[in-house]
Short mmCIF file of C-alpha atoms in Angstrom, two decimals:
data_model
loop_
_atom_site.label_atom_id
_atom_site.label_comp_id
_atom_site.label_asym_id
_atom_site.label_seq_id
_atom_site.Cartn_x
_atom_site.Cartn_y
_atom_site.Cartn_z
CA MET A 1314 -4.11 -17.59 10.42
CA ALA A 1315 -7.18 -15.60 9.15
CA ALA A 1316 -6.50 -12.76 11.31
CA SER A 1317 -2.97 -12.17 10.40
CA MET A 1318 -3.61 -12.51 6.86
CA ALA A 1319 -6.15 -9.66 6.89
CA ALA A 1320 -3.29 -7.70 8.52
CA VAL A 1321 -0.79 -8.65 5.76
CA ARG A 1322 -3.34 -7.30 3.18
CA GLY A 1323 -3.60 -4.11 5.18
CA ILE A 1324 0.14 -3.45 5.27
CA ARG A 1325 -0.16 -4.13 1.22
CA GLY A 1326 1.65 -5.07 -1.80
CA ALA A 1327 -0.09 -7.89 -2.78
CA THR A 1328 0.03 -7.96 -6.57
CA VAL A 1329 3.79 -8.46 -6.33
CA LYS A 1330 4.02 -10.82 -3.52
CA TYR A 1331 1.54 -13.24 -5.34
CA LEU A 1332 3.51 -12.75 -8.52
CA LEU A 1333 6.88 -14.21 -6.55
CA HIS A 1334 5.03 -16.23 -4.63
CA LYS A 1335 3.34 -18.09 -7.53
CA SER A 1336 7.24 -18.44 -9.40
CA LYS A 1337 8.41 -20.18 -6.48
CA THR A 1338 10.38 -17.05 -4.52
CA ALA A 1339 9.68 -15.93 -1.28
CA CYS A 1340 7.15 -13.63 -0.82
CA VAL A 1341 7.89 -10.30 0.94
CA HIS A 1342 5.67 -7.91 3.13
CA PRO A 1343 6.40 -4.45 2.32
CA ARG A 1344 4.72 -1.84 4.46
CA ARG A 1345 3.83 0.93 2.69
CA TRP A 1346 2.28 4.18 4.48
CA LEU A 1347 2.62 6.56 1.65
CA ASN A 1348 -0.21 6.46 -1.13
CA LEU A 1349 0.51 8.80 -4.23
CA GLN A 1350 -2.20 9.22 -7.17
CA GLU A 1351 -1.46 8.01 -10.42
CA TYR A 1352 -0.79 11.07 -12.36
CA GLN A 1353 1.70 12.15 -9.24
CA SER A 1354 3.71 8.86 -9.70
CA LYS A 1355 3.74 9.68 -13.74
CA LYS A 1356 5.35 12.92 -12.74
CA LEU A 1357 8.03 11.21 -10.91
CA MET A 1358 8.50 8.99 -13.60
CA GLN A 1359 8.85 11.93 -15.99
CA ASP A 1360 11.30 13.69 -13.76
CA CYS A 1361 13.52 10.56 -14.37
CA GLY A 1362 13.77 10.27 -17.74
CA VAL A 1363 10.88 7.34 -18.29
CA ALA A 1364 8.46 9.20 -21.20
CA VAL A 1365 4.69 9.58 -20.08
CA GLN A 1366 2.11 10.36 -22.18
CA ARG A 1367 0.46 13.72 -22.42
CA PHE A 1368 -1.62 14.51 -19.09
CA PHE A 1369 -3.56 17.43 -17.38
CA VAL A 1370 -5.24 17.33 -14.09
CA ALA A 1371 -8.83 18.91 -13.07
CA ASP A 1372 -10.54 19.43 -10.38
CA THR A 1373 -13.72 20.82 -12.22
CA ALA A 1374 -15.63 19.92 -15.36
CA SER A 1375 -14.44 23.30 -16.96
CA GLU A 1376 -11.03 22.37 -16.14
CA ALA A 1377 -11.14 18.97 -17.55
CA LEU A 1378 -12.68 20.37 -20.56
CA GLU A 1379 -9.49 22.89 -21.11
CA ALA A 1380 -7.48 20.27 -20.73
CA ALA A 1381 -9.07 18.16 -23.54
CA LYS A 1382 -8.95 20.98 -25.86
CA ARG A 1383 -5.00 21.86 -24.84
CA LEU A 1384 -4.09 17.92 -25.50
CA LYS A 1385 -4.83 18.40 -29.13
CA ALA A 1386 -4.75 14.61 -29.36
CA LYS A 1387 -6.57 12.17 -31.78
CA GLU A 1388 -7.94 10.20 -28.70
CA ILE A 1389 -8.63 11.11 -25.30
CA VAL A 1390 -8.65 9.05 -22.05
CA LEU A 1391 -10.19 10.67 -18.44
CA LYS A 1392 -9.50 8.52 -15.41
CA ALA A 1393 -10.61 9.59 -12.02
CA GLN A 1394 -8.00 9.46 -9.71
CA ILE A 1395 -8.54 7.34 -6.66
CA LEU A 1396 -6.14 5.16 -4.96
CA ALA A 1397 -8.06 2.09 -5.36
CA GLY A 1398 -7.45 -0.54 -7.95
CA GLY A 1399 -9.85 -1.32 -10.57
CA ARG A 1400 -11.28 1.61 -11.62
CA GLY A 1401 -12.41 0.72 -14.99
CA LYS A 1402 -14.98 -1.44 -14.12
CA GLY A 1403 -15.96 0.67 -11.25
CA VAL A 1404 -19.52 2.00 -10.72
CA PHE A 1405 -20.29 5.94 -9.89
CA ASN A 1406 -23.40 6.62 -7.59
CA SER A 1407 -24.23 9.30 -10.57
CA GLY A 1408 -25.11 6.49 -12.41
CA LEU A 1409 -22.09 6.45 -14.52
CA LYS A 1410 -20.20 2.97 -15.24
CA GLY A 1411 -16.44 2.82 -15.42
CA GLY A 1412 -13.95 5.21 -14.19
CA VAL A 1413 -11.79 5.34 -16.99
CA HIS A 1414 -13.28 6.40 -20.27
CA LEU A 1415 -12.20 6.95 -23.61
CA THR A 1416 -13.03 9.66 -26.35
CA LYS A 1417 -12.51 11.47 -29.68
CA ASP A 1418 -14.44 14.74 -28.75
CA PRO A 1419 -13.03 16.85 -26.34
CA SER A 1420 -16.78 18.28 -25.88
CA VAL A 1421 -17.65 14.61 -23.89
CA VAL A 1422 -15.29 15.15 -21.34
CA ALA A 1423 -16.74 17.88 -19.56
CA GLU A 1424 -19.97 15.62 -19.71
CA LEU A 1425 -17.95 12.36 -18.06
CA ALA A 1426 -16.17 14.36 -15.24
CA ASN A 1427 -19.52 16.28 -14.47
CA GLN A 1428 -20.44 12.50 -13.57
CA MET A 1429 -17.09 11.79 -12.01
CA LEU A 1430 -15.93 14.60 -9.79
CA GLY A 1431 -17.88 15.09 -6.29
CA PHE A 1432 -19.50 11.46 -6.66
CA ASN A 1433 -18.44 8.16 -5.32
CA LEU A 1434 -16.67 5.40 -7.24
CA THR A 1435 -17.03 1.90 -6.14
CA THR A 1436 -14.43 -0.77 -7.29
CA LYS A 1437 -13.68 -4.50 -5.97
CA GLN A 1438 -10.80 -2.88 -4.05
CA THR A 1439 -13.07 0.34 -2.31
CA PRO A 1440 -15.54 0.54 0.64
CA LYS A 1441 -18.61 -0.61 -0.25
CA GLU A 1442 -19.75 2.92 -0.14
CA GLY A 1443 -17.02 3.97 -2.49
CA VAL A 1444 -14.82 6.59 -2.60
CA LYS A 1445 -15.22 10.62 -3.45
CA VAL A 1446 -13.52 11.72 -6.53
CA LYS A 1447 -12.24 15.31 -6.41
CA THR A 1448 -9.87 15.04 -9.16
CA VAL A 1449 -9.61 13.09 -12.76
CA MET A 1450 -6.82 13.09 -14.95
CA VAL A 1451 -6.94 13.89 -18.64
CA ALA A 1452 -4.47 12.23 -21.01
CA GLU A 1453 -3.68 11.30 -24.37
CA ALA A 1454 -4.83 8.09 -25.79
CA LEU A 1455 -2.40 6.03 -28.21
CA ASP A 1456 -2.75 2.70 -29.65
CA ILE A 1457 -1.35 -0.12 -28.24
CA SER A 1458 -0.73 -3.48 -29.78
CA ARG A 1459 0.70 -5.66 -27.27
CA GLU A 1460 1.13 -5.34 -23.23
CA THR A 1461 3.50 -6.87 -20.97
CA TYR A 1462 3.88 -6.41 -17.16
CA PHE A 1463 7.03 -5.09 -15.52
CA ALA A 1464 8.13 -4.56 -11.80
CA ILE A 1465 11.09 -3.80 -9.71
CA LEU A 1466 10.98 -4.60 -5.72
CA MET A 1467 12.86 -5.23 -2.40
CA ASP A 1468 12.96 -9.07 -1.83
CA ARG A 1469 14.22 -10.20 1.66
CA SER A 1470 15.22 -13.27 0.10
CA CYS A 1471 17.43 -11.85 -2.45
CA ASN A 1472 18.59 -9.44 0.08
CA GLY A 1473 17.91 -6.76 -1.81
CA PRO A 1474 16.05 -5.38 -5.73
CA VAL A 1475 14.67 -7.73 -8.10
CA MET A 1476 12.95 -7.07 -11.40
CA VAL A 1477 9.65 -9.06 -12.22
CA GLY A 1478 8.20 -9.24 -15.51
CA SER A 1479 6.18 -11.13 -18.12
CA PRO A 1480 5.29 -11.21 -21.66
CA GLN A 1481 1.80 -11.25 -20.78
CA GLY A 1482 0.78 -8.21 -19.09
CA GLY A 1483 -2.58 -6.09 -18.76
CA MET A 1484 -5.05 -6.51 -16.08
CA ASP A 1485 -5.18 -10.15 -15.50
CA ILE A 1486 -1.58 -10.40 -14.34
CA GLU A 1487 -2.16 -12.43 -11.28
CA GLU A 1488 -4.08 -15.11 -13.53
CA VAL A 1489 -0.83 -15.35 -15.45
CA ALA A 1490 0.77 -16.15 -12.31
CA ALA A 1491 -1.55 -18.61 -11.09
CA THR A 1492 -2.08 -20.08 -14.73
CA SER A 1493 1.38 -19.98 -16.23
CA PRO A 1494 4.30 -19.59 -13.62
CA GLU A 1495 6.47 -20.29 -16.54
CA LEU A 1496 5.98 -17.05 -18.25
CA ILE A 1497 6.83 -15.01 -14.56
CA PHE A 1498 10.88 -13.85 -15.06
CA LYS A 1499 13.16 -12.43 -12.39
CA GLU A 1500 16.82 -10.95 -12.20
CA VAL A 1501 18.11 -10.48 -9.19
CA ILE A 1502 19.74 -6.89 -8.97
CA ASP A 1503 23.25 -6.34 -7.38
CA ILE A 1504 22.71 -3.43 -5.06
CA PHE A 1505 26.48 -2.41 -5.94
CA GLU A 1506 26.47 -2.81 -9.42
CA GLY A 1507 22.86 -1.47 -10.36
CA VAL A 1508 21.13 -3.10 -13.39
CA ARG A 1509 23.67 -4.42 -15.86
CA ASP A 1510 23.43 -3.63 -19.35
CA ASP A 1511 23.14 -7.98 -20.20
CA GLN A 1512 20.28 -7.87 -17.24
CA ALA A 1513 17.92 -5.22 -19.01
CA LEU A 1514 18.37 -6.65 -22.49
CA ARG A 1515 17.49 -10.30 -20.98
CA MET A 1516 14.74 -8.69 -19.39
CA ALA A 1517 13.40 -7.11 -21.88
CA ALA A 1518 14.00 -10.01 -24.43
CA ASN A 1519 11.95 -12.35 -22.00
CA LEU A 1520 9.40 -9.54 -22.45
CA GLY A 1521 8.99 -10.19 -26.27
CA PHE A 1522 10.85 -7.30 -27.51
CA LYS A 1523 12.85 -7.65 -30.73
CA GLY A 1524 15.10 -5.92 -32.43
CA PRO A 1525 15.48 -2.12 -32.02
CA LEU A 1526 12.04 -2.42 -29.55
CA GLU A 1527 14.54 -4.63 -27.06
CA GLY A 1528 16.73 -1.68 -26.64
CA GLN A 1529 14.13 0.79 -25.81
CA ALA A 1530 12.93 -1.61 -23.22
CA ALA A 1531 16.12 -2.04 -21.96
CA ASP A 1532 16.66 1.61 -21.81
CA GLN A 1533 13.27 2.39 -20.11
CA ILE A 1534 13.74 -0.80 -17.52
CA LYS A 1535 17.45 1.16 -16.41
CA LYS A 1536 15.23 4.85 -16.03
CA LEU A 1537 12.83 2.60 -14.04
CA TYR A 1538 15.64 1.56 -11.67
CA ASP A 1539 17.17 4.88 -11.46
CA LEU A 1540 13.68 6.47 -10.00
CA PHE A 1541 13.34 3.28 -7.79
CA LEU A 1542 16.68 4.30 -6.00
CA LYS A 1543 15.93 7.90 -6.27
CA VAL A 1544 13.11 8.03 -4.42
CA ASP A 1545 13.51 4.83 -1.79
CA ALA A 1546 10.95 2.98 -3.25
CA THR A 1547 10.32 -0.51 -1.84
CA GLN A 1548 8.39 -1.26 -5.47
CA VAL A 1549 8.12 0.44 -8.80
CA GLU A 1550 5.10 -1.88 -10.78
CA VAL A 1551 4.15 -0.88 -14.15
CA ASN A 1552 1.03 -2.65 -15.84
CA PRO A 1553 1.14 -2.81 -18.83
CA LEU A 1554 4.38 -1.98 -20.40
CA GLY A 1555 3.51 -2.05 -24.19
CA GLU A 1556 4.12 -2.04 -27.86
CA THR A 1557 2.31 0.26 -29.93
CA PRO A 1558 1.78 -0.29 -33.89
CA GLU A 1559 4.32 2.27 -34.74
CA GLY A 1560 7.03 0.14 -32.90
CA GLN A 1561 7.61 2.28 -29.74
CA VAL A 1562 7.78 0.98 -26.12
CA GLY A 1563 6.06 2.17 -23.26
CA ILE A 1564 3.79 1.60 -20.45
CA PHE A 1565 0.19 1.95 -21.20
CA LEU A 1566 -3.61 1.61 -20.39
CA PRO A 1567 -5.18 -0.64 -22.92
CA HIS A 1568 -5.98 0.83 -26.08
CA THR A 1569 -3.38 3.78 -24.99
CA GLY A 1570 0.18 3.77 -26.22
CA LYS A 1571 3.54 5.52 -27.61
CA LEU A 1572 6.75 5.49 -25.12
CA VAL A 1573 4.73 6.15 -21.94
CA CYS A 1574 3.91 5.69 -18.41
CA PHE A 1575 0.65 4.69 -17.87
CA ASP A 1576 -1.04 3.00 -14.52
CA ALA A 1577 2.43 2.74 -12.57
CA LYS A 1578 1.88 1.66 -8.92
CA ILE A 1579 5.26 3.41 -6.76
CA ASN A 1580 5.32 1.93 -3.05
CA PHE A 1581 8.06 4.02 -0.43
CA ASP A 1582 9.66 3.19 2.41
CA ASP A 1583 8.15 5.11 4.88
CA ASN A 1584 11.56 4.87 7.07
CA ALA A 1585 13.09 6.95 4.42
CA GLU A 1586 10.79 9.88 5.19
CA PHE A 1587 13.65 12.05 6.19
CA ARG A 1588 15.37 12.40 3.10
CA GLN A 1589 12.07 11.85 0.97
CA LYS A 1590 10.31 14.98 2.04
CA ASP A 1591 9.05 16.84 -1.24
CA ILE A 1592 7.63 13.18 -1.97
CA PHE A 1593 5.84 12.62 1.46
CA ALA A 1594 4.02 15.70 1.39
CA LEU A 1595 2.05 14.97 -1.67
CA ASP A 1596 0.56 12.25 0.42
CA ASP A 1597 -3.27 12.23 0.00
CA MET A 1598 -4.69 11.21 3.33
CA SER A 1599 -8.12 11.79 2.54
CA GLU A 1600 -8.98 8.13 1.68
CA SER A 1601 -7.16 6.83 4.33
CA ASP A 1602 -8.73 5.42 7.49
CA PRO A 1603 -9.18 8.31 9.48
CA VAL A 1604 -8.01 5.67 12.59
CA GLU A 1605 -5.06 4.79 11.01
CA THR A 1606 -4.08 8.30 10.01
CA GLU A 1607 -3.97 9.59 13.68
CA ALA A 1608 -2.25 6.46 14.96
CA ALA A 1609 0.61 7.68 12.28
CA LYS A 1610 1.07 10.62 14.28
CA TYR A 1611 2.37 8.81 17.38
CA ASP A 1612 4.45 6.48 15.20
CA LEU A 1613 2.04 3.89 15.48
CA LYS A 1614 1.15 0.84 12.93
CA TYR A 1615 -2.91 0.58 12.96
CA ILE A 1616 -4.92 -1.64 10.85
CA GLY A 1617 -8.73 -2.07 11.83
CA LEU A 1618 -9.80 -5.50 11.72
CA ASP A 1619 -13.73 -6.81 12.34
CA GLY A 1620 -13.40 -7.95 15.78
CA ASN A 1621 -13.67 -7.42 19.31
CA ILE A 1622 -10.88 -7.78 21.13
CA ALA A 1623 -8.28 -4.61 20.62
CA CYS A 1624 -4.60 -5.60 20.33
CA PHE A 1625 -1.73 -3.61 21.59
CA VAL A 1626 1.57 -5.46 20.47
CA ASN A 1627 5.21 -4.40 20.02
CA GLY A 1628 6.41 -5.80 16.17
CA ALA A 1629 4.66 -6.75 13.51
CA GLY A 1630 5.50 -10.65 13.64
CA LEU A 1631 4.41 -10.39 17.47
CA ALA A 1632 1.22 -8.53 16.35
CA MET A 1633 0.18 -11.27 13.77
CA ALA A 1634 1.11 -14.08 15.86
CA THR A 1635 -1.42 -12.32 18.53
CA CYS A 1636 -4.14 -11.79 16.11
CA ASP A 1637 -3.42 -15.87 15.13
CA ILE A 1638 -3.76 -17.14 18.60
CA ILE A 1639 -6.99 -15.30 19.51
CA ASP A 1640 -8.32 -16.40 16.77
CA LEU A 1641 -7.33 -19.99 17.52
CA HIS A 1642 -9.39 -19.67 20.99
CA GLY A 1643 -12.57 -18.58 19.30
CA GLY A 1644 -11.95 -14.81 19.22
CA LYS A 1645 -11.87 -12.17 16.99
CA PRO A 1646 -8.98 -9.34 16.67
CA ALA A 1647 -10.57 -5.82 16.30
CA ASN A 1648 -7.20 -4.44 14.70
CA PHE A 1649 -3.66 -4.89 14.16
CA LEU A 1650 -1.68 -2.23 16.37
CA ASP A 1651 2.39 -2.49 16.64
CA LEU A 1652 3.77 -0.39 19.05
CA GLY A 1653 7.34 -0.21 17.42
CA GLY A 1654 10.54 -0.10 19.42
CA GLY A 1655 11.19 3.53 20.71
CA VAL A 1656 8.40 3.60 23.31
CA LYS A 1657 7.25 6.47 24.84
CA GLU A 1658 4.66 6.63 27.73
CA SER A 1659 2.67 9.27 25.65
CA GLN A 1660 2.49 6.74 22.94
CA VAL A 1661 1.01 4.15 25.10
CA TYR A 1662 -1.80 6.55 26.03
CA GLN A 1663 -2.40 7.70 22.19
CA ALA A 1664 -2.68 3.84 21.55
CA PHE A 1665 -5.21 2.90 24.41
CA LYS A 1666 -6.87 6.57 23.25
CA LEU A 1667 -7.64 4.98 19.80
CA LEU A 1668 -8.45 1.34 21.00
CA THR A 1669 -11.23 2.34 23.53
CA ALA A 1670 -12.88 4.71 20.68
CA ASP A 1671 -13.55 1.83 18.80
CA PRO A 1672 -17.66 0.96 19.62
CA LYS A 1673 -16.48 -2.84 18.64
CA VAL A 1674 -13.83 -3.41 21.18
CA GLU A 1675 -15.06 -5.43 24.10
CA ALA A 1676 -11.78 -6.40 25.22
CA ILE A 1677 -7.99 -5.24 25.46
CA LEU A 1678 -5.02 -7.51 25.16
CA VAL A 1679 -1.66 -5.98 25.80
CA ASN A 1680 1.11 -8.35 24.48
CA ILE A 1681 4.55 -6.72 25.13
CA PHE A 1682 7.71 -8.53 24.91
CA GLY A 1683 10.63 -6.17 25.51
CA GLY A 1684 13.56 -6.34 24.50
CA ILE A 1685 14.76 -2.42 23.74
CA VAL A 1686 11.32 -1.82 24.59
CA ASN A 1687 11.08 -1.27 28.54
CA CYS A 1688 8.40 -2.94 30.11
CA ALA A 1689 8.09 -0.13 33.15
CA ILE A 1690 7.40 2.26 30.63
CA ILE A 1691 4.71 0.45 29.19
CA ALA A 1692 2.98 -0.38 32.95
CA ASN A 1693 2.96 3.50 33.29
CA GLY A 1694 1.20 4.39 30.20
CA ILE A 1695 -1.43 1.26 30.90
CA THR A 1696 -2.16 2.50 34.56
CA LYS A 1697 -2.40 6.49 33.29
CA ALA A 1698 -4.41 5.64 30.30
CA CYS A 1699 -6.85 3.66 32.37
CA ARG A 1700 -7.25 6.06 34.72
CA GLU A 1701 -7.64 9.13 32.32
CA LEU A 1702 -10.10 7.22 30.18
CA GLU A 1703 -11.82 5.53 32.79
CA LEU A 1704 -11.49 2.28 31.04
CA LYS A 1705 -14.32 0.20 31.01
CA VAL A 1706 -13.81 -3.17 28.95
CA PRO A 1707 -11.82 -6.15 30.22
CA LEU A 1708 -7.89 -5.56 30.13
CA VAL A 1709 -5.57 -8.69 29.94
CA VAL A 1710 -1.70 -7.68 29.93
CA ARG A 1711 1.25 -9.95 29.17
CA LEU A 1712 4.52 -8.39 29.86
CA GLU A 1713 7.98 -9.59 29.27
CA GLY A 1714 11.79 -8.93 28.82
CA THR A 1715 13.69 -5.78 30.21
CA ASN A 1716 12.69 -4.55 33.58
CA VAL A 1717 9.19 -6.94 33.68
CA GLN A 1718 8.88 -7.11 37.28
CA GLU A 1719 9.15 -3.56 37.74
CA ALA A 1720 6.32 -2.95 35.44
CA LYS A 1721 4.33 -6.14 37.04
CA ARG A 1722 5.00 -4.20 40.49
CA ILE A 1723 3.49 -1.13 38.90
CA LEU A 1724 0.50 -2.72 37.57
CA SER A 1725 -0.10 -5.02 40.63
CA GLU A 1726 0.17 -1.84 42.87
CA SER A 1727 -1.93 0.44 40.96
CA GLY A 1728 -5.15 -1.00 42.16
CA LEU A 1729 -6.65 -1.38 38.80
CA PRO A 1730 -8.58 -4.18 37.47
CA ILE A 1731 -6.01 -5.70 35.22
CA THR A 1732 -5.56 -9.29 34.58
CA SER A 1733 -2.07 -10.56 34.57
CA ALA A 1734 -1.40 -13.38 32.14
CA ASN A 1735 1.96 -15.74 32.22
CA ASP A 1736 2.34 -16.13 28.43
CA LEU A 1737 0.76 -15.44 24.97
CA ASP A 1738 -1.39 -18.34 25.07
CA ASP A 1739 -2.56 -17.97 28.78
CA ALA A 1740 -3.18 -14.11 27.47
CA ALA A 1741 -5.64 -14.97 24.58
CA GLN A 1742 -7.42 -17.39 26.59
CA LYS A 1743 -8.49 -15.05 29.50
CA ALA A 1744 -9.20 -12.08 26.89
CA VAL A 1745 -11.67 -14.37 25.08
CA ALA A 1746 -13.18 -15.85 28.12
CA SER A 1747 -13.43 -12.15 29.50
CA ILE A 1748 -15.95 -11.20 26.48
CA ALA A 1749 -17.94 -14.51 27.47
CA LYS A 1750 -18.45 -14.01 31.02
CA LYS A 1751 -19.94 -10.07 30.13
#
C-alpha cells in the first residue's frame, strides 16, 4: 500500500482530500498536471470579479523596489514565487529565513529580493536542495482580524462539485480537520443550478460572517464558483478567506487583508486543455520533474518513486495495484507510469526509453489489461524498444485482453529474453525474483 499511496500523493490534491476524508465524505483523487504560480492564480480570480489585493511581479531587485514604490501602501508583503507550499517557514541558501516578508519600508524590499532571487528556497514540500526563485510578488499588505477556509472541488461521491468551508482557516486547516471535524462544512452543488443564493448564504454563515459581511462572503463564494466553471477547474482553494477590522471580506495571508484574494490554489482538468489553451500556456514547467515533463509530451502519466522495478501499465488503478503487489512480494516500484487508453506503438517505445534511462531501474514489469488497448500494438512496441535500446535489464510481461494471443506470438517469436507471466501476482513475483538472481 505504501507504494500506491506515494503515487497518489504525486497525483496531488492532498489538502482537500484530507478534509473530505476526515469529515466522512469519500476522498477524491484529482490529477493535476498544470501548475500556476500564485500571482497567475490571483490574476485569473481578478478577471472573474473576485477582489484581489494590489500586486506587481518582479524578476529583479530593482523591479521589486520600483513595484514597492508604485504601490504606495502602508505595508508591503514580498513573496517568493515557487510552486511549493510552506514558503513562509522556508529557508534560502542565501541565509535568508522565510519566503514571505512584511515591511513598511519600500527600500527593504530590494534588500530582501536580492536574497531571494536566484537563490534556492527549501520548504517542507520542496526537494532537499530546494527550488530556485526566479520571480517575486510585491503586494499591498492589509490587516486581518479573522481567518476562515473555503474551497470548491470535484467530488466523485457526489457526482459533481462540492463547497468545503471552515470558520477556522489559516495555515493549520489540516489540524482543524483532524481535531475538530465538526467545524468542516460542505454544500453539494447541483451542476445544473449552480450555487444557489441560500447555499452561498448558509456557507457564509457557517464560516462565521454576520450581518452585511454574510452577503459579501456569499457574493465572493458565487464568483469563485464562476471561476471554477470558467477555467475547467477540479479545485479552487482559498486559505484564508478573511475579515478585516474595517468589516470587509476577502482572501488573505495572515496580517494582510481587505476585500482581496490571497494564497489561492487552483487545480485544472488536464482533459480540458483543448479549450483552455491560454491558461495552459502559462504553465511553468521549470519546477517540474524533467522525466514527468518528457513523459507528458507523449501523453504518458509518470511519477518517479524510490524503488528499482520499473512499472509500465495502462490505467491509473491498475498502475497503483501493480505498485502494491510489487511491494507485497518484497520489491520496490521505481515509478508510476500510466500508458492510458489511446495507445500507439511510438508511445510504448518512448515509455521504455524513459524507464531505461533511470539508473535505479534493475528490472521492468509490463502489466497490460487490454480492453480498448490492442495488446499486439504493445507487443510490437516492446520488441522494437528492446532491440533499438539494447535492453540490458530483465523484462517481465503480463498481457491480457484484446488480441492477446497475437501479442504473445509476437513476443515468443522475437527471440528476445522476455519473461512471460500468467497473471499480476505471477508477474510481480518474477520481477522481484529477476533482481534477486542478479
